[in-house]
JSON list of C-alpha atoms in Angstrom, two decimals:
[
{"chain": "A", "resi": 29, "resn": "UNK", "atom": "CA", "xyz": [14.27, 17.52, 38.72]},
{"chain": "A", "resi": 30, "resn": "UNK", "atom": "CA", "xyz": [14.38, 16.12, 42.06]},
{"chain": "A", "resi": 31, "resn": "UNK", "atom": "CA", "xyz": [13.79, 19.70, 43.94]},
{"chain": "A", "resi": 32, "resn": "UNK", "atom": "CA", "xyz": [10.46, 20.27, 41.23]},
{"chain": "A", "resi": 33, "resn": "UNK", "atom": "CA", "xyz": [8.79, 16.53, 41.41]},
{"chain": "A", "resi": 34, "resn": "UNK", "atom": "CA", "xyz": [5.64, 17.56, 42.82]},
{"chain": "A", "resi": 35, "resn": "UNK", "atom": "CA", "xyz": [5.28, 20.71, 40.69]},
{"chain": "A", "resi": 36, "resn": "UNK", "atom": "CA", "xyz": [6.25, 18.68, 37.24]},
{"chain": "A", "resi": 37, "resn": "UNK", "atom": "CA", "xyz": [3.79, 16.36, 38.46]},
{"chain": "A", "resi": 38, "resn": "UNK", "atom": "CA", "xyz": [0.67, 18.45, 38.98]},
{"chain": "A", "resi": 39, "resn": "UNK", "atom": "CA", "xyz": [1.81, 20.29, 35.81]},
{"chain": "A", "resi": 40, "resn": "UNK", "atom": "CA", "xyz": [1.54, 17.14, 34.19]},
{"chain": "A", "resi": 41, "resn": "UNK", "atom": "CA", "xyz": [-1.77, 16.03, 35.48]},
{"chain": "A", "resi": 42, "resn": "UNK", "atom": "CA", "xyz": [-3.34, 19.52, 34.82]},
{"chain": "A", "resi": 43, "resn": "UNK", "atom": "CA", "xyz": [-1.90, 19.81, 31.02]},
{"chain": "A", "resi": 44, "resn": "UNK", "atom": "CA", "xyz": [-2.61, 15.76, 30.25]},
{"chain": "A", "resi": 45, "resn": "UNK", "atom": "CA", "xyz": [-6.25, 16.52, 32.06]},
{"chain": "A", "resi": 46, "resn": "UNK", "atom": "CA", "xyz": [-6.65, 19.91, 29.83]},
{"chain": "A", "resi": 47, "resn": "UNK", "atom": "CA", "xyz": [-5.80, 18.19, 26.83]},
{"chain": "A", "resi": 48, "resn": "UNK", "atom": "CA", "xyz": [-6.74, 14.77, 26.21]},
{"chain": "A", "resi": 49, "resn": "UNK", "atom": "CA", "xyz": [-10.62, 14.85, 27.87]},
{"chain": "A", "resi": 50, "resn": "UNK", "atom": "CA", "xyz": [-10.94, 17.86, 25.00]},
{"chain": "A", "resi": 51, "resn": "UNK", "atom": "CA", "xyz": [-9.51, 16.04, 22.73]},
{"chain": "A", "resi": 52, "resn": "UNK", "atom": "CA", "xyz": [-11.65, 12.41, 22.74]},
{"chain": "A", "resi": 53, "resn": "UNK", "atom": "CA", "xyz": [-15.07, 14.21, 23.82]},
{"chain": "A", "resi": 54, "resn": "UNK", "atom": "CA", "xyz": [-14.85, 16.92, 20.83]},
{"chain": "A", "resi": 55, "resn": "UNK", "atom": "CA", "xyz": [-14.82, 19.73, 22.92]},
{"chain": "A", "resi": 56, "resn": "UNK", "atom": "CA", "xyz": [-11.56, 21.49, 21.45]},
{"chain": "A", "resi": 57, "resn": "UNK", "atom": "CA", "xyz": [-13.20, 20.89, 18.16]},
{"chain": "A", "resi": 58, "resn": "UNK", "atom": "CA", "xyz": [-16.33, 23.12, 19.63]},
{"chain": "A", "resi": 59, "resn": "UNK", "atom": "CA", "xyz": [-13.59, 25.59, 21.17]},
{"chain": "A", "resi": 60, "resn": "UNK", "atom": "CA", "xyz": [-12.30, 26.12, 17.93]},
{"chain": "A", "resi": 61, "resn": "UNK", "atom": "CA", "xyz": [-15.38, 26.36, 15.84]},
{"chain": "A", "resi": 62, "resn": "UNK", "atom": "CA", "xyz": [-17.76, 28.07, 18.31]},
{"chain": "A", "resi": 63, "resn": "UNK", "atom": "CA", "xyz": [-15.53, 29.88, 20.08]},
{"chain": "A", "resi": 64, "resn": "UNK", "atom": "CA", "xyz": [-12.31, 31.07, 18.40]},
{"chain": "A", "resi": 65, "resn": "UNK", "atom": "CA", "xyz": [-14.04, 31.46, 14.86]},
{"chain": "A", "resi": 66, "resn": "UNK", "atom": "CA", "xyz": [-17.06, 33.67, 16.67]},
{"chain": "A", "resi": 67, "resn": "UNK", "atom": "CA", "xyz": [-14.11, 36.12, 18.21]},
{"chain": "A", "resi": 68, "resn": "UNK", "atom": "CA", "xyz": [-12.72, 36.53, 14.53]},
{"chain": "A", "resi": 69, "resn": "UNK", "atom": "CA", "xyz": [-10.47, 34.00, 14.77]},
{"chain": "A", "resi": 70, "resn": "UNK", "atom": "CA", "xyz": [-11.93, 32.01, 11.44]},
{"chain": "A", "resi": 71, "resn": "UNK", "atom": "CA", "xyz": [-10.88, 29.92, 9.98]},
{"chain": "A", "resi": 72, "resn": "UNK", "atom": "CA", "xyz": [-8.06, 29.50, 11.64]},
{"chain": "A", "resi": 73, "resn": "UNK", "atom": "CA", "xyz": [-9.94, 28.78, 14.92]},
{"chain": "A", "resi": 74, "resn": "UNK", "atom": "CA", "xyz": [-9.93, 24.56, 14.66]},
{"chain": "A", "resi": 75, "resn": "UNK", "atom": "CA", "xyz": [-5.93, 25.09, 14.12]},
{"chain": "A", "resi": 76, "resn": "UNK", "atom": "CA", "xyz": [-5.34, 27.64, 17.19]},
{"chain": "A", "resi": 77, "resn": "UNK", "atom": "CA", "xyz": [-7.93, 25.00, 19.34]},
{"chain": "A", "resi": 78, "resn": "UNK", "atom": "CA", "xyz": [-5.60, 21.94, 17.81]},
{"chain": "A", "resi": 79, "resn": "UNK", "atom": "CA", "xyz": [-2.32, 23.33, 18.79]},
{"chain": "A", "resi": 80, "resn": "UNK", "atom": "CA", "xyz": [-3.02, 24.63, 22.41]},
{"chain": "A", "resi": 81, "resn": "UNK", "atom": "CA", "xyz": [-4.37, 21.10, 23.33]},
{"chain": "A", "resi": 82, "resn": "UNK", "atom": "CA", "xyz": [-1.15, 19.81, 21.21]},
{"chain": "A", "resi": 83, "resn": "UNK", "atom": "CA", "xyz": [1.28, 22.03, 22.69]},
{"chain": "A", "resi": 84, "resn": "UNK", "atom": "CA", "xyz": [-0.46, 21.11, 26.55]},
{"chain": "A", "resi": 85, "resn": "UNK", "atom": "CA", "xyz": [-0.02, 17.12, 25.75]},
{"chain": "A", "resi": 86, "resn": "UNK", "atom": "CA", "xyz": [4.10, 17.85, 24.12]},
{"chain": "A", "resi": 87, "resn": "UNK", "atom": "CA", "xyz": [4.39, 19.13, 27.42]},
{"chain": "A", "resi": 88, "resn": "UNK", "atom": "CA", "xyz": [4.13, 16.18, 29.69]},
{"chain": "A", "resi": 89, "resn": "UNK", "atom": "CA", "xyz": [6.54, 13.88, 27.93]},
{"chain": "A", "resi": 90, "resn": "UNK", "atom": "CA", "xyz": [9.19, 16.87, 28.32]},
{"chain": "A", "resi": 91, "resn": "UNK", "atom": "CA", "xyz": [8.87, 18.07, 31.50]},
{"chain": "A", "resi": 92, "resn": "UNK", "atom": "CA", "xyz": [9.64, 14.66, 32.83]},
{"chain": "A", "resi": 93, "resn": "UNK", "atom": "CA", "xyz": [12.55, 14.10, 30.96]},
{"chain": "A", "resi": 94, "resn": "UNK", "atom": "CA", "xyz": [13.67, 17.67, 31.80]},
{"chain": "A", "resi": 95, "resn": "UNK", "atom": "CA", "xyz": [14.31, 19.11, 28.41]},
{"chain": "A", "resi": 96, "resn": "UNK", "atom": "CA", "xyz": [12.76, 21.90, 26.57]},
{"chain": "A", "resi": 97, "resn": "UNK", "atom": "CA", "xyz": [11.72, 23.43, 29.92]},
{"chain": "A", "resi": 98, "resn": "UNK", "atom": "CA", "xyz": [11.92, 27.28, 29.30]},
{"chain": "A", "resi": 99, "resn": "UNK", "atom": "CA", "xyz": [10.09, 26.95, 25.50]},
{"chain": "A", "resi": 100, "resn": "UNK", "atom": "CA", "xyz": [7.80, 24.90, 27.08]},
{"chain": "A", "resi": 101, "resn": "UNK", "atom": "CA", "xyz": [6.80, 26.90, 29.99]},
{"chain": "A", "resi": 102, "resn": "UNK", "atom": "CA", "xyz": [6.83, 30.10, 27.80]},
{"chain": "A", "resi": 103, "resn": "UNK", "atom": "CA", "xyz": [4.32, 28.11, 25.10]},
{"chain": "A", "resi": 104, "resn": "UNK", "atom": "CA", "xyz": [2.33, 27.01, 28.28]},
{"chain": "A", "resi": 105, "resn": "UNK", "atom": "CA", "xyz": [3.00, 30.87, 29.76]},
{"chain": "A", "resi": 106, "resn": "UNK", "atom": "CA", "xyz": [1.31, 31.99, 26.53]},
{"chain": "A", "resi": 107, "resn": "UNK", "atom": "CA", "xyz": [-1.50, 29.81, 26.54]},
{"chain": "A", "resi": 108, "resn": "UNK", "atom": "CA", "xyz": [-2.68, 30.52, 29.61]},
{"chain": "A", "resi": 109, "resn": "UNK", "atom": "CA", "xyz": [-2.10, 34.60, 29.35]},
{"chain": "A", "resi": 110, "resn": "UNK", "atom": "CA", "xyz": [-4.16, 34.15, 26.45]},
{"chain": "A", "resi": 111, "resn": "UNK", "atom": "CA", "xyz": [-6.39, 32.27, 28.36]},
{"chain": "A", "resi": 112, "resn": "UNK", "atom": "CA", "xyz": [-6.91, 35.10, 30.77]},
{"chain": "A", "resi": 113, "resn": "UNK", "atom": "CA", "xyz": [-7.67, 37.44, 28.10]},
{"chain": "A", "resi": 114, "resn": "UNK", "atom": "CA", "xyz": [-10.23, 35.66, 25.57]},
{"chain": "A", "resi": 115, "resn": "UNK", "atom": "CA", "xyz": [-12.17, 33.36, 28.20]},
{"chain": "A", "resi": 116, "resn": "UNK", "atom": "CA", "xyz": [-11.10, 34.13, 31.71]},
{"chain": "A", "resi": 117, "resn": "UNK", "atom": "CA", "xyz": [-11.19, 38.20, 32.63]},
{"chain": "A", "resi": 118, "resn": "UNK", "atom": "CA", "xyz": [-15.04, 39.10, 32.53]},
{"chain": "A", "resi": 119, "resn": "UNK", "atom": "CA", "xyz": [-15.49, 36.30, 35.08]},
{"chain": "A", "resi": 120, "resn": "UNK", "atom": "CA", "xyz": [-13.28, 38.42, 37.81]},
{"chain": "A", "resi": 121, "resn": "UNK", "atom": "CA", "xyz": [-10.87, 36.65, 39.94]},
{"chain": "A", "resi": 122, "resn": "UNK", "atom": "CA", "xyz": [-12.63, 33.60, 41.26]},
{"chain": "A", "resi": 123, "resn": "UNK", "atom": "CA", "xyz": [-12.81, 30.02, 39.84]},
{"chain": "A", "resi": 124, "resn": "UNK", "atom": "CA", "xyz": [-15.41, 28.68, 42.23]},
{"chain": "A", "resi": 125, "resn": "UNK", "atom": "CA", "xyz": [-16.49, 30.78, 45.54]},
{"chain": "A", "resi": 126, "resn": "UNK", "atom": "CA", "xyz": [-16.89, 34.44, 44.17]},
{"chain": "A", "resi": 127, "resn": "UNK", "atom": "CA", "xyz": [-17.51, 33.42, 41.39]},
{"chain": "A", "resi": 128, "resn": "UNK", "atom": "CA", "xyz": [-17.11, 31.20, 38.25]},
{"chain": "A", "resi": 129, "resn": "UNK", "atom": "CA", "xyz": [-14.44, 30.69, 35.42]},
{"chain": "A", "resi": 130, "resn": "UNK", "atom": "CA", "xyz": [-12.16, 33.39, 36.98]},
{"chain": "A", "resi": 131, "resn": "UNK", "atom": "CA", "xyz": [-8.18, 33.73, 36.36]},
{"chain": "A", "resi": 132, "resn": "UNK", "atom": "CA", "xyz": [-7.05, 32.62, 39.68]},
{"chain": "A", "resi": 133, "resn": "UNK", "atom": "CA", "xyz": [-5.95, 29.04, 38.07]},
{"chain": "A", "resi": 134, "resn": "UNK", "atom": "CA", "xyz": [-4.48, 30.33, 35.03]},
{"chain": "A", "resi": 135, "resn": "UNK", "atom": "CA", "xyz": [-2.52, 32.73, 37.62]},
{"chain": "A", "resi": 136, "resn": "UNK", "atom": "CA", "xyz": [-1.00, 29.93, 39.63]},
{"chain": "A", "resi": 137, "resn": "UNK", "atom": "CA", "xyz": [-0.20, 27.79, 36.44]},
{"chain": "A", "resi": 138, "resn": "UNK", "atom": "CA", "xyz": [1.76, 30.69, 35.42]},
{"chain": "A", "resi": 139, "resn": "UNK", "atom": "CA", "xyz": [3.65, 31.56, 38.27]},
{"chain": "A", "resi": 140, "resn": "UNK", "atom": "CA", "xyz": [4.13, 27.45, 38.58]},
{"chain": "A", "resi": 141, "resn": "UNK", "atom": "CA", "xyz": [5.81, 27.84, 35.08]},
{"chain": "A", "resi": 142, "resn": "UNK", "atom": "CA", "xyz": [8.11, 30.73, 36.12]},
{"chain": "A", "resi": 143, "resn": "UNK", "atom": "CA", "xyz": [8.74, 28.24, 39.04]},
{"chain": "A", "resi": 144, "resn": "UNK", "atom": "CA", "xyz": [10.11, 25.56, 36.76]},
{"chain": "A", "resi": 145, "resn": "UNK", "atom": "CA", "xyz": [12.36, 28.27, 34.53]},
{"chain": "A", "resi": 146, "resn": "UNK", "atom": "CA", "xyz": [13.64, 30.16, 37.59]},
{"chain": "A", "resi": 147, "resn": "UNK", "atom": "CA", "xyz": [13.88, 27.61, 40.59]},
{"chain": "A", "resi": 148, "resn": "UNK", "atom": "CA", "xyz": [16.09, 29.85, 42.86]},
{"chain": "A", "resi": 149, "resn": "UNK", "atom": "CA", "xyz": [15.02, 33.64, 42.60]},
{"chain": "A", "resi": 150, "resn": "UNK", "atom": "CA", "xyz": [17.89, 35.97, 44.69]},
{"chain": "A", "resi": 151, "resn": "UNK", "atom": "CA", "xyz": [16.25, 39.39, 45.63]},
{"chain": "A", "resi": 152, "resn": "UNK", "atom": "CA", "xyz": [18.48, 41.85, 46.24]},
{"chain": "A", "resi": 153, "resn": "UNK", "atom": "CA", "xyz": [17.27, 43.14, 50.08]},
{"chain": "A", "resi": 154, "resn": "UNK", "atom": "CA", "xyz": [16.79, 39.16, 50.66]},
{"chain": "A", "resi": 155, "resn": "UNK", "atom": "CA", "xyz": [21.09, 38.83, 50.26]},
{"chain": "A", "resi": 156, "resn": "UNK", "atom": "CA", "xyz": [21.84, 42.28, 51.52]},
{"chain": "A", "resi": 157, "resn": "UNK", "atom": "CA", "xyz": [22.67, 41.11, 54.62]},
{"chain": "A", "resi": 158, "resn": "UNK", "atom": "CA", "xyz": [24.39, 37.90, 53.67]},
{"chain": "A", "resi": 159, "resn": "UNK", "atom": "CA", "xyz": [27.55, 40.26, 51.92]}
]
């Protein structure tokens, strides 16, 4: 855990930020309900809403005690893919600056994720030369 610190603690921030403002302003009610339901998700909508924001907040508690790590960055991975798809990918790239409500966070979040399940990556023409 020492070599991922700052990563499990911006994860942390980001997931607890995602997930409890939703949660005490209503607002993954209305994600649920307006949203998910309207795309054909009813009635399950409320329940899909309910156990993103669920899933986001389980998160914190285990990624600073270490355990879990892979299924949760695969539930997170998910999430956020998802994320892309549904909400994200008509807006283009661009969160601010070209744009609005782009993928370029959900992007990084993932490839943060893949960080925490696959801390040292060996390429192959990276250790040619080291045989």
């Amino acid at each position: 855990m020492k070599k991922s610190f700052y990563l499990r603690l911006a994860l942390s921030v980001i997931l607890l930020m995602h997930s409890v403002i939703s949660i005490f302003s209503g607002d993954v009610n209305d994600f649920g309900h307006a949203y998910l339901d309207r795309l054909g998700f009813s009635p399950a909508g409320i329940y899909i809403a309910w156990a993103i924001k669920l899933t986001h907040l389980l998160s914190v508690p285990l990624l600073w005690i270490d355990q879990c790590i892979k299924p949760v960055a695969v539930c997170n991975i998910l999430i956020f893919i998802s994320g892309i798809y549904y909400v994200h990918w008509q807006n283009g790239w661009f969160v601010v600056g070209g744009g609005t409500n782009g993928i370029e966070f959900n992007v990084l979040l993932i490839f943060c994720f893949f960080n925490l399940m696959y801390p040292e990556v060996s390429l192959y023409f990276m250790n040619k030369n080291k045989s």
